[in-house]
Amino acid sequence: MAVDQLSAVFGALADPTRRAILARLTRGDATVAELSAPFAVSQPAISRHLKVLEQAGLISRSRRATARLSHLEAEPLRVVVAWLFDYREYWEESYDRLDGLLASLQDNPAD
Amino acid sequence: MAVDQLSAVFGALADPTRRAILARLTRGDATVAELSAPFAVSQPAISRHLKVLEQAGLISRSRRATARLSHLEAEPLRVVVAWLFDYREYWEESYDRLDGLLASLQDNPAD
DNA sequence: TTCTTTTAGAACCAGTTGGTTAAGAATGCC
DNA sequence: GGCATTCTTAACCAACTGGTTCTAAAAGAA
């Protein structure tokens, strides 16, 4: 696993399945079974994705009977925002282009 | 290599050497030799990092005599900003905390 | 053309990643 | 206690990653 937090967070976000899990968690906490359902991979594979997300700080976990609930944590996202902030003069270069990009994603949310 | 752009970009950003290369490029275009100098790795290793960054769209390249110049490209950073935008209600949860984070990074810029 | 400088590619290696199946914990219910 | 349910861990495997060294290519200088 990556030693620094940024590497761990970017590494965790580099996988589409893990990003989809995070997107699902914006709609509320979920069990491993619920998070596994949409994917064509085994449940242990999802458990390992959850472990990667947890080690990156992107989720926290709790128990409810035999189930384990995953909860989205925002702090690593703030760390990414802070990193991007150092490059703002680049990506802010054209607000129009950014606005256009955001608009085009409205009907086509991130995976 | 990752098939989708977000995976490619996050994957490229997951390596500290590659982030350091990007940080260097904010101060201007640079040759492979200039980009290699600060690191304790071989020049071919840096060439491969540059290839990863180029395939993620984070840099473009040109020639100047025998040297090849790398140039920071902003578009993938906008894609990341757009992705984060879907989670803004989470990381915007506390502007104070974000401001604090940004302030704490002022004297300690991202690697 | 020949030589120098700069960078990329090839071949190799160790460690990591993401998947699998099978087995083992942890918790609640009867 | 015994049994279900839910999830994690272990063992394995193929593919990828990031490093190395050695060689080759591209461009300019002599």
PDB file of C-alpha atoms (C1' of nucleotides) in Angstrom:
ATOM      1  CA  MET A   1       0.000   0.000   0.000  1.00  0.00           C
ATOM      2  CA  ALA A   2       1.099   3.542  -0.680  1.00  0.00           C
ATOM      3  CA  VAL A   3       2.843   5.240   2.215  1.00  0.00           C
ATOM      4  CA  ASP A   4       1.474   8.763   1.850  1.00  0.00           C
ATOM      5  CA  GLN A   5      -2.175   9.684   2.064  1.00  0.00           C
ATOM      6  CA  LEU A   6      -2.445  11.285  -1.376  1.00  0.00           C
ATOM      7  CA  SER A   7      -1.039   8.185  -3.055  1.00  0.00           C
ATOM      8  CA  ALA A   8      -3.404   5.969  -1.091  1.00  0.00           C
ATOM      9  CA  VAL A   9      -6.406   8.128  -1.958  1.00  0.00           C
ATOM     10  CA  PHE A  10      -5.570   8.534  -5.655  1.00  0.00           C
ATOM     11  CA  GLY A  11      -4.769   4.823  -5.816  1.00  0.00           C
ATOM     12  CA  ALA A  12      -8.121   3.957  -4.270  1.00  0.00           C
ATOM     13  CA  LEU A  13      -9.928   6.253  -6.705  1.00  0.00           C
ATOM     14  CA  ALA A  14      -8.121   4.735  -9.702  1.00  0.00           C
ATOM     15  CA  ASP A  15     -10.486   1.749  -9.767  1.00  0.00           C
ATOM     16  CA  PRO A  16     -13.945   2.150 -11.373  1.00  0.00           C
ATOM     17  CA  THR A  17     -15.556  -0.410  -9.061  1.00  0.00           C
ATOM     18  CA  ARG A  18     -14.355   1.519  -6.029  1.00  0.00           C
ATOM     19  CA  ARG A  19     -15.598   4.815  -7.461  1.00  0.00           C
ATOM     20  CA  ALA A  20     -18.975   3.184  -8.102  1.00  0.00           C
ATOM     21  CA  ILE A  21     -19.048   2.012  -4.481  1.00  0.00           C
ATOM     22  CA  LEU A  22     -18.411   5.578  -3.312  1.00  0.00           C
ATOM     23  CA  ALA A  23     -21.165   6.856  -5.614  1.00  0.00           C
ATOM     24  CA  ARG A  24     -23.567   4.304  -4.122  1.00  0.00           C
ATOM     25  CA  LEU A  25     -22.638   5.423  -0.603  1.00  0.00           C
ATOM     26  CA  THR A  26     -23.715   8.995  -1.355  1.00  0.00           C
ATOM     27  CA  ARG A  27     -27.251   7.545  -1.244  1.00  0.00           C
ATOM     28  CA  GLY A  28     -26.673   6.196   2.256  1.00  0.00           C
ATOM     29  CA  ASP A  29     -24.745   3.585   4.216  1.00  0.00           C
ATOM     30  CA  ALA A  30     -24.834   0.071   2.808  1.00  0.00           C
ATOM     31  CA  THR A  31     -23.924  -3.508   3.654  1.00  0.00           C
ATOM     32  CA  VAL A  32     -21.348  -5.547   1.777  1.00  0.00           C
ATOM     33  CA  ALA A  33     -24.124  -7.576   0.147  1.00  0.00           C
ATOM     34  CA  GLU A  34     -25.847  -4.396  -1.054  1.00  0.00           C
ATOM     35  CA  LEU A  35     -22.596  -3.028  -2.408  1.00  0.00           C
ATOM     36  CA  SER A  36     -21.788  -6.305  -4.147  1.00  0.00           C
ATOM     37  CA  ALA A  37     -25.152  -6.677  -5.890  1.00  0.00           C
ATOM     38  CA  PRO A  38     -24.534  -4.352  -8.875  1.00  0.00           C
ATOM     39  CA  PHE A  39     -21.216  -5.936  -9.805  1.00  0.00           C
ATOM     40  CA  ALA A  40     -20.244  -9.069 -11.679  1.00  0.00           C
ATOM     41  CA  VAL A  41     -17.494  -9.855  -9.202  1.00  0.00           C
ATOM     42  CA  SER A  42     -17.478 -12.089  -6.149  1.00  0.00           C
ATOM     43  CA  GLN A  43     -18.320 -10.765  -2.720  1.00  0.00           C
ATOM     44  CA  PRO A  44     -14.766 -11.324  -1.366  1.00  0.00           C
ATOM     45  CA  ALA A  45     -13.507  -9.079  -4.165  1.00  0.00           C
ATOM     46  CA  ILE A  46     -15.851  -6.352  -2.929  1.00  0.00           C
ATOM     47  CA  SER A  47     -14.642  -6.908   0.616  1.00  0.00           C
ATOM     48  CA  ARG A  48     -11.118  -6.229  -0.556  1.00  0.00           C
ATOM     49  CA  HIS A  49     -12.173  -3.087  -2.413  1.00  0.00           C
ATOM     50  CA  LEU A  50     -13.807  -1.924   0.814  1.00  0.00           C
ATOM     51  CA  LYS A  51     -10.582  -2.599   2.685  1.00  0.00           C
ATOM     52  CA  VAL A  52      -8.662  -0.427   0.201  1.00  0.00           C
ATOM     53  CA  LEU A  53     -11.236   2.358   0.567  1.00  0.00           C
ATOM     54  CA  GLU A  54     -11.102   2.072   4.353  1.00  0.00           C
ATOM     55  CA  GLN A  55      -7.298   2.231   4.438  1.00  0.00           C
ATOM     56  CA  ALA A  56      -7.443   5.352   2.262  1.00  0.00           C
ATOM     57  CA  GLY A  57      -9.867   6.827   4.805  1.00  0.00           C
ATOM     58  CA  LEU A  58     -12.612   7.138   2.190  1.00  0.00           C
ATOM     59  CA  ILE A  59     -15.039   4.990   4.161  1.00  0.00           C
ATOM     60  CA  SER A  60     -15.565   3.984   7.758  1.00  0.00           C
ATOM     61  CA  ARG A  61     -17.306   0.833   8.882  1.00  0.00           C
ATOM     62  CA  SER A  62     -19.642  -0.303  11.625  1.00  0.00           C
ATOM     63  CA  ARG A  63     -21.639  -3.385  12.530  1.00  0.00           C
ATOM     64  CA  ARG A  64     -25.371  -4.004  12.445  1.00  0.00           C
ATOM     65  CA  ALA A  65     -25.957  -7.565  13.620  1.00  0.00           C
ATOM     66  CA  THR A  66     -23.958  -9.803  11.279  1.00  0.00           C
ATOM     67  CA  ALA A  67     -23.824  -7.143   8.587  1.00  0.00           C
ATOM     68  CA  ARG A  68     -21.153  -4.476   8.248  1.00  0.00           C
ATOM     69  CA  LEU A  69     -22.175  -1.013   7.145  1.00  0.00           C
ATOM     70  CA  SER A  70     -19.932   1.190   5.056  1.00  0.00           C
ATOM     71  CA  HIS A  71     -20.102   4.948   5.445  1.00  0.00           C
ATOM     72  CA  LEU A  72     -18.630   7.559   3.114  1.00  0.00           C
ATOM     73  CA  GLU A  73     -15.988   9.778   4.725  1.00  0.00           C
ATOM     74  CA  ALA A  74     -15.226  13.182   3.259  1.00  0.00           C
ATOM     75  CA  GLU A  75     -11.837  14.044   4.693  1.00  0.00           C
ATOM     76  CA  PRO A  76      -9.719  12.408   1.942  1.00  0.00           C
ATOM     77  CA  LEU A  77     -11.835  14.211  -0.657  1.00  0.00           C
ATOM     78  CA  ARG A  78     -10.852  17.462   1.018  1.00  0.00           C
ATOM     79  CA  VAL A  79      -7.215  16.428   0.792  1.00  0.00           C
ATOM     80  CA  VAL A  80      -7.666  15.935  -2.959  1.00  0.00           C
ATOM     81  CA  VAL A  81      -9.394  19.300  -3.239  1.00  0.00           C
ATOM     82  CA  ALA A  82      -6.496  20.877  -1.386  1.00  0.00           C
ATOM     83  CA  TRP A  83      -4.000  19.245  -3.747  1.00  0.00           C
ATOM     84  CA  LEU A  84      -5.945  20.467  -6.777  1.00  0.00           C
ATOM     85  CA  PHE A  85      -6.036  23.925  -5.252  1.00  0.00           C
ATOM     86  CA  ASP A  86      -2.316  24.291  -5.986  1.00  0.00           C
ATOM     87  CA  TYR A  87      -3.132  23.819  -9.670  1.00  0.00           C
ATOM     88  CA  ARG A  88      -6.182  26.055  -9.765  1.00  0.00           C
ATOM     89  CA  GLU A  89      -4.533  28.591 -12.068  1.00  0.00           C
ATOM     90  CA  TYR A  90      -4.337  25.770 -14.609  1.00  0.00           C
ATOM     91  CA  TRP A  91      -7.779  24.236 -14.396  1.00  0.00           C
ATOM     92  CA  GLU A  92      -9.429  27.584 -13.745  1.00  0.00           C
ATOM     93  CA  GLU A  93      -7.790  28.896 -16.930  1.00  0.00           C
ATOM     94  CA  SER A  94     -11.181  28.828 -18.568  1.00  0.00           C
ATOM     95  CA  TYR A  95     -14.254  28.892 -16.375  1.00  0.00           C
ATOM     96  CA  ASP A  96     -16.366  28.461 -19.453  1.00  0.00           C
ATOM     97  CA  ARG A  97     -14.763  25.168 -20.285  1.00  0.00           C
ATOM     98  CA  LEU A  98     -15.154  23.984 -16.692  1.00  0.00           C
ATOM     99  CA  ASP A  99     -18.771  25.077 -16.622  1.00  0.00           C
ATOM    100  CA  GLY A 100     -19.344  23.262 -19.866  1.00  0.00           C
ATOM    101  CA  LEU A 101     -17.760  20.146 -18.489  1.00  0.00           C
ATOM    102  CA  LEU A 102     -19.852  20.262 -15.331  1.00  0.00           C
ATOM    103  CA  ALA A 103     -22.992  20.848 -17.355  1.00  0.00           C
ATOM    104  CA  SER A 104     -22.265  17.925 -19.637  1.00  0.00           C
ATOM    105  CA  LEU A 105     -21.926  15.692 -16.591  1.00  0.00           C
ATOM    106  CA  GLN A 106     -25.290  16.661 -15.154  1.00  0.00           C
ATOM    107  CA  ASP A 107     -27.195  14.007 -17.081  1.00  0.00           C
ATOM    108  CA  ASN A 108     -24.281  11.631 -17.035  1.00  0.00           C
ATOM    109  CA  PRO A 109     -23.088  11.400 -13.422  1.00  0.00           C
ATOM    110  CA  ALA A 110     -19.649  10.107 -12.588  1.00  0.00           C
ATOM    111  CA  ASP A 111     -19.403   6.345 -12.272  1.00  0.00           C
TER     112      ASP A 111
ATOM    113  CA  MET B   1      -3.485   0.778 -18.685  1.00  0.00           C
ATOM    114  CA  ALA B   2      -6.860   1.837 -17.396  1.00  0.00           C
ATOM    115  CA  VAL B   3      -9.554   2.073 -20.042  1.00  0.00           C
ATOM    116  CA  ASP B   4     -11.441   5.108 -18.762  1.00  0.00           C
ATOM    117  CA  GLN B   5      -9.943   8.552 -18.380  1.00  0.00           C
ATOM    118  CA  LEU B   6     -10.694   8.955 -14.676  1.00  0.00           C
ATOM    119  CA  SER B   7      -8.928   5.694 -13.840  1.00  0.00           C
ATOM    120  CA  ALA B   8      -5.950   6.704 -15.977  1.00  0.00           C
ATOM    121  CA  VAL B   9      -5.735  10.129 -14.343  1.00  0.00           C
ATOM    122  CA  PHE B  10      -6.161   8.914 -10.773  1.00  0.00           C
ATOM    123  CA  GLY B  11      -3.713   6.102 -11.479  1.00  0.00           C
ATOM    124  CA  ALA B  12      -1.158   8.569 -12.814  1.00  0.00           C
ATOM    125  CA  LEU B  13      -1.620  10.804  -9.758  1.00  0.00           C
ATOM    126  CA  ALA B  14      -1.214   7.875  -7.364  1.00  0.00           C
ATOM    127  CA  ASP B  15       2.581   7.973  -7.690  1.00  0.00           C
ATOM    128  CA  PRO B  16       4.546  10.584  -5.679  1.00  0.00           C
ATOM    129  CA  THR B  17       7.295  10.860  -8.296  1.00  0.00           C
ATOM    130  CA  ARG B  18       4.732  11.667 -10.964  1.00  0.00           C
ATOM    131  CA  ARG B  19       3.051  14.272  -8.733  1.00  0.00           C
ATOM    132  CA  ALA B  20       6.456  15.833  -8.100  1.00  0.00           C
ATOM    133  CA  ILE B  21       7.037  15.990 -11.855  1.00  0.00           C
ATOM    134  CA  LEU B  22       3.727  17.810 -12.298  1.00  0.00           C
ATOM    135  CA  ALA B  23       4.640  20.210  -9.502  1.00  0.00           C
ATOM    136  CA  ARG B  24       7.943  20.949 -11.230  1.00  0.00           C
ATOM    137  CA  LEU B  25       6.135  21.605 -14.503  1.00  0.00           C
ATOM    138  CA  THR B  26       4.071  24.365 -12.897  1.00  0.00           C
ATOM    139  CA  ARG B  27       7.340  26.337 -12.937  1.00  0.00           C
ATOM    140  CA  GLY B  28       7.698  25.833 -16.683  1.00  0.00           C
ATOM    141  CA  ASP B  29       8.368  23.215 -19.342  1.00  0.00           C
ATOM    142  CA  ALA B  30      11.331  20.945 -18.706  1.00  0.00           C
ATOM    143  CA  THR B  31      13.500  18.316 -20.386  1.00  0.00           C
ATOM    144  CA  VAL B  32      13.721  14.708 -19.267  1.00  0.00           C
ATOM    145  CA  ALA B  33      17.167  15.375 -17.828  1.00  0.00           C
ATOM    146  CA  GLU B  34      15.856  18.325 -15.805  1.00  0.00           C
ATOM    147  CA  LEU B  35      12.944  16.272 -14.560  1.00  0.00           C
ATOM    148  CA  SER B  36      15.223  13.355 -13.654  1.00  0.00           C
ATOM    149  CA  ALA B  37      17.725  15.411 -11.683  1.00  0.00           C
ATOM    150  CA  PRO B  38      15.844  15.649  -8.345  1.00  0.00           C
ATOM    151  CA  PHE B  39      15.156  11.912  -8.126  1.00  0.00           C
ATOM    152  CA  ALA B  40      17.236   8.947  -7.117  1.00  0.00           C
ATOM    153  CA  VAL B  41      15.924   6.862  -9.978  1.00  0.00           C
ATOM    154  CA  SER B  42      17.314   6.191 -13.427  1.00  0.00           C
ATOM    155  CA  GLN B  43      16.453   8.270 -16.483  1.00  0.00           C
ATOM    156  CA  PRO B  44      14.533   5.441 -18.186  1.00  0.00           C
ATOM    157  CA  ALA B  45      12.317   5.230 -15.092  1.00  0.00           C
ATOM    158  CA  ILE B  46      11.495   8.930 -15.475  1.00  0.00           C
ATOM    159  CA  SER B  47      10.820   8.407 -19.183  1.00  0.00           C
ATOM    160  CA  ARG B  48       8.245   5.780 -18.253  1.00  0.00           C
ATOM    161  CA  HIS B  49       6.632   8.060 -15.669  1.00  0.00           C
ATOM    162  CA  LEU B  50       6.376  10.704 -18.399  1.00  0.00           C
ATOM    163  CA  LYS B  51       4.726   8.189 -20.688  1.00  0.00           C
ATOM    164  CA  VAL B  52       2.125   7.407 -18.021  1.00  0.00           C
ATOM    165  CA  LEU B  53       1.475  11.130 -17.516  1.00  0.00           C
ATOM    166  CA  GLU B  54       1.216  11.665 -21.266  1.00  0.00           C
ATOM    167  CA  GLN B  55      -1.237   8.789 -21.727  1.00  0.00           C
ATOM    168  CA  ALA B  56      -3.371  10.243 -18.937  1.00  0.00           C
ATOM    169  CA  GLY B  57      -3.326  13.547 -20.806  1.00  0.00           C
ATOM    170  CA  LEU B  58      -1.612  15.320 -17.921  1.00  0.00           C
ATOM    171  CA  ILE B  59       1.350  16.399 -20.037  1.00  0.00           C
ATOM    172  CA  SER B  60       2.080  16.996 -23.702  1.00  0.00           C
ATOM    173  CA  ARG B  61       5.511  16.767 -25.284  1.00  0.00           C
ATOM    174  CA  SER B  62       7.540  18.548 -27.913  1.00  0.00           C
ATOM    175  CA  ARG B  63      11.094  18.545 -29.215  1.00  0.00           C
ATOM    176  CA  ARG B  64      13.872  21.093 -28.841  1.00  0.00           C
ATOM    177  CA  ALA B  65      16.909  19.705 -30.662  1.00  0.00           C
ATOM    178  CA  THR B  66      17.670  16.346 -29.093  1.00  0.00           C
ATOM    179  CA  ALA B  67      15.784  17.186 -25.932  1.00  0.00           C
ATOM    180  CA  ARG B  68      12.078  16.599 -25.360  1.00  0.00           C
ATOM    181  CA  LEU B  69      10.102  19.179 -23.430  1.00  0.00           C
ATOM    182  CA  SER B  70       7.210  18.233 -21.175  1.00  0.00           C
ATOM    183  CA  HIS B  71       4.323  20.640 -20.754  1.00  0.00           C
ATOM    184  CA  LEU B  72       1.618  20.486 -18.086  1.00  0.00           C
ATOM    185  CA  GLU B  73      -1.892  20.048 -19.469  1.00  0.00           C
ATOM    186  CA  ALA B  74      -4.898  21.115 -17.410  1.00  0.00           C
ATOM    187  CA  GLU B  75      -7.779  19.247 -18.984  1.00  0.00           C
ATOM    188  CA  PRO B  76      -7.485  16.054 -16.876  1.00  0.00           C
ATOM    189  CA  LEU B  77      -7.360  18.210 -13.745  1.00  0.00           C
ATOM    190  CA  ARG B  78     -10.699  19.664 -14.808  1.00  0.00           C
ATOM    191  CA  VAL B  79     -12.055  16.159 -15.167  1.00  0.00           C
ATOM    192  CA  VAL B  80     -11.005  15.426 -11.592  1.00  0.00           C
ATOM    193  CA  VAL B  81     -12.569  18.682 -10.411  1.00  0.00           C
ATOM    194  CA  ALA B  82     -15.767  17.697 -12.201  1.00  0.00           C
ATOM    195  CA  TRP B  83     -15.746  14.288 -10.506  1.00  0.00           C
ATOM    196  CA  LEU B  84     -15.214  15.894  -7.105  1.00  0.00           C
ATOM    197  CA  PHE B  85     -18.055  18.271  -7.846  1.00  0.00           C
ATOM    198  CA  ASP B  86     -20.519  15.404  -7.441  1.00  0.00           C
ATOM    199  CA  TYR B  87     -19.255  14.997  -3.870  1.00  0.00           C
ATOM    200  CA  ARG B  88     -19.166  18.672  -2.980  1.00  0.00           C
ATOM    201  CA  GLU B  89     -21.914  18.329  -0.379  1.00  0.00           C
ATOM    202  CA  TYR B  90     -19.538  16.016   1.459  1.00  0.00           C
ATOM    203  CA  TRP B  91     -16.275  17.880   1.306  1.00  0.00           C
ATOM    204  CA  GLU B  92     -17.998  21.253   1.548  1.00  0.00           C
ATOM    205  CA  GLU B  93     -19.669  20.031   4.739  1.00  0.00           C
ATOM    206  CA  SER B  94     -17.372  22.317   6.689  1.00  0.00           C
ATOM    207  CA  TYR B  95     -15.836  25.255   4.902  1.00  0.00           C
ATOM    208  CA  ASP B  96     -13.878  25.982   8.046  1.00  0.00           C
ATOM    209  CA  ARG B  97     -12.139  22.655   7.911  1.00  0.00           C
ATOM    210  CA  LEU B  98     -11.375  23.060   4.212  1.00  0.00           C
ATOM    211  CA  ASP B  99     -10.069  26.560   4.761  1.00  0.00           C
ATOM    212  CA  GLY B 100      -7.945  25.277   7.599  1.00  0.00           C
ATOM    213  CA  LEU B 101      -6.584  22.538   5.428  1.00  0.00           C
ATOM    214  CA  LEU B 102      -5.753  24.908   2.610  1.00  0.00           C
ATOM    215  CA  ALA B 103      -4.119  27.335   5.026  1.00  0.00           C
ATOM    216  CA  SER B 104      -1.990  24.584   6.547  1.00  0.00           C
ATOM    217  CA  LEU B 105      -0.759  23.682   3.084  1.00  0.00           C
ATOM    218  CA  GLN B 106       0.319  27.198   2.229  1.00  0.00           C
ATOM    219  CA  ASP B 107       3.765  26.778   3.771  1.00  0.00           C
ATOM    220  CA  ASN B 108       3.887  23.109   2.921  1.00  0.00           C
ATOM    221  CA  PRO B 109       2.952  22.758  -0.739  1.00  0.00           C
ATOM    222  CA  ALA B 110       1.803  19.450  -2.162  1.00  0.00           C
ATOM    223  CA  ASP B 111       4.602  17.159  -3.311  1.00  0.00           C
TER     224      ASP B 111
ATOM    225  C1'  DT C   1      29.976  11.058 -42.331  1.00  0.00           C
ATOM    226  C1'  DT C   2      31.152  10.535 -37.757  1.00  0.00           C
ATOM    227  C1'  DC C   3      30.623  11.791 -33.041  1.00  0.00           C
ATOM    228  C1'  DT C   4      27.993  13.579 -29.050  1.00  0.00           C
ATOM    229  C1'  DT C   5      23.989  14.401 -26.527  1.00  0.00           C
ATOM    230  C1'  DT C   6      19.532  13.200 -25.133  1.00  0.00           C
ATOM    231  C1'  DT C   7      15.851  10.227 -24.782  1.00  0.00           C
ATOM    232  C1'  DA C   8      13.222   5.873 -25.601  1.00  0.00           C
ATOM    233  C1'  DG C   9      12.801   0.906 -25.919  1.00  0.00           C
ATOM    234  C1'  DA C  10      13.817  -3.990 -24.729  1.00  0.00           C
ATOM    235  C1'  DA C  11      14.556  -7.445 -21.487  1.00  0.00           C
ATOM    236  C1'  DC C  12      14.442  -8.707 -17.040  1.00  0.00           C
ATOM    237  C1'  DC C  13      12.995  -8.966 -12.023  1.00  0.00           C
ATOM    238  C1'  DA C  14      10.517  -8.424  -7.561  1.00  0.00           C
ATOM    239  C1'  DG C  15       6.454  -6.803  -5.559  1.00  0.00           C
ATOM    240  C1'  DT C  16       1.623  -5.443  -5.967  1.00  0.00           C
ATOM    241  C1'  DT C  17      -3.124  -5.796  -7.696  1.00  0.00           C
ATOM    242  C1'  DG C  18      -7.506  -7.735  -8.662  1.00  0.00           C
ATOM    243  C1'  DG C  19      -9.677 -11.667  -9.455  1.00  0.00           C
ATOM    244  C1'  DT C  20     -10.979 -16.590  -8.068  1.00  0.00           C
ATOM    245  C1'  DT C  21     -12.605 -20.551  -4.652  1.00  0.00           C
ATOM    246  C1'  DA C  22     -12.666 -22.571  -0.179  1.00  0.00           C
ATOM    247  C1'  DA C  23     -12.574 -22.166   4.624  1.00  0.00           C
ATOM    248  C1'  DG C  24     -13.083 -19.643   8.968  1.00  0.00           C
ATOM    249  C1'  DA C  25     -14.966 -15.773  12.241  1.00  0.00           C
ATOM    250  C1'  DA C  26     -18.602 -13.055  14.206  1.00  0.00           C
ATOM    251  C1'  DT C  27     -23.177 -12.249  15.374  1.00  0.00           C
ATOM    252  C1'  DG C  28     -28.066 -13.316  16.141  1.00  0.00           C
ATOM    253  C1'  DC C  29     -31.858 -16.719  16.378  1.00  0.00           C
ATOM    254  C1'  DC C  30     -34.167 -21.103  17.851  1.00  0.00           C
TER     255       DC C  30
ATOM    256  C1'  DG D   1     -25.576 -25.239  22.354  1.00  0.00           C
ATOM    257  C1'  DG D   2     -26.428 -25.609  17.474  1.00  0.00           C
ATOM    258  C1'  DC D   3     -27.499 -23.408  13.182  1.00  0.00           C
ATOM    259  C1'  DA D   4     -27.950 -19.482   9.717  1.00  0.00           C
ATOM    260  C1'  DT D   5     -26.385 -15.447   7.926  1.00  0.00           C
ATOM    261  C1'  DT D   6     -22.893 -12.213   6.709  1.00  0.00           C
ATOM    262  C1'  DC D   7     -18.528 -11.064   5.929  1.00  0.00           C
ATOM    263  C1'  DT D   8     -13.315 -11.748   6.095  1.00  0.00           C
ATOM    264  C1'  DT D   9      -9.143 -14.300   5.470  1.00  0.00           C
ATOM    265  C1'  DA D  10      -6.152 -17.603   3.123  1.00  0.00           C
ATOM    266  C1'  DA D  11      -4.198 -19.540  -0.828  1.00  0.00           C
ATOM    267  C1'  DC D  12      -3.594 -19.253  -5.364  1.00  0.00           C
ATOM    268  C1'  DC D  13      -3.015 -17.147 -10.120  1.00  0.00           C
ATOM    269  C1'  DA D  14      -2.381 -13.991 -14.141  1.00  0.00           C
ATOM    270  C1'  DA D  15      -1.504  -9.363 -15.237  1.00  0.00           C
ATOM    271  C1'  DC D  16       0.435  -5.007 -14.146  1.00  0.00           C
ATOM    272  C1'  DT D  17       3.874  -1.749 -11.984  1.00  0.00           C
ATOM    273  C1'  DG D  18       8.124   0.360 -11.060  1.00  0.00           C
ATOM    274  C1'  DG D  19      12.616  -0.340 -10.860  1.00  0.00           C
ATOM    275  C1'  DT D  20      17.098  -1.865 -13.102  1.00  0.00           C
ATOM    276  C1'  DT D  21      20.830  -2.200 -17.107  1.00  0.00           C
ATOM    277  C1'  DC D  22      21.938  -2.331 -21.777  1.00  0.00           C
ATOM    278  C1'  DT D  23      21.096  -0.962 -26.389  1.00  0.00           C
ATOM    279  C1'  DA D  24      19.181   1.813 -30.074  1.00  0.00           C
ATOM    280  C1'  DA D  25      17.254   5.874 -32.156  1.00  0.00           C
ATOM    281  C1'  DA D  26      16.861  10.976 -33.142  1.00  0.00           C
ATOM    282  C1'  DA D  27      18.834  15.357 -33.710  1.00  0.00           C
ATOM    283  C1'  DG D  28      22.577  18.587 -33.999  1.00  0.00           C
ATOM    284  C1'  DA D  29      27.759  19.618 -34.254  1.00  0.00           C
ATOM    285  C1'  DA D  30      32.273  18.940 -36.230  1.00  0.00           C
TER     286       DA D  30
END
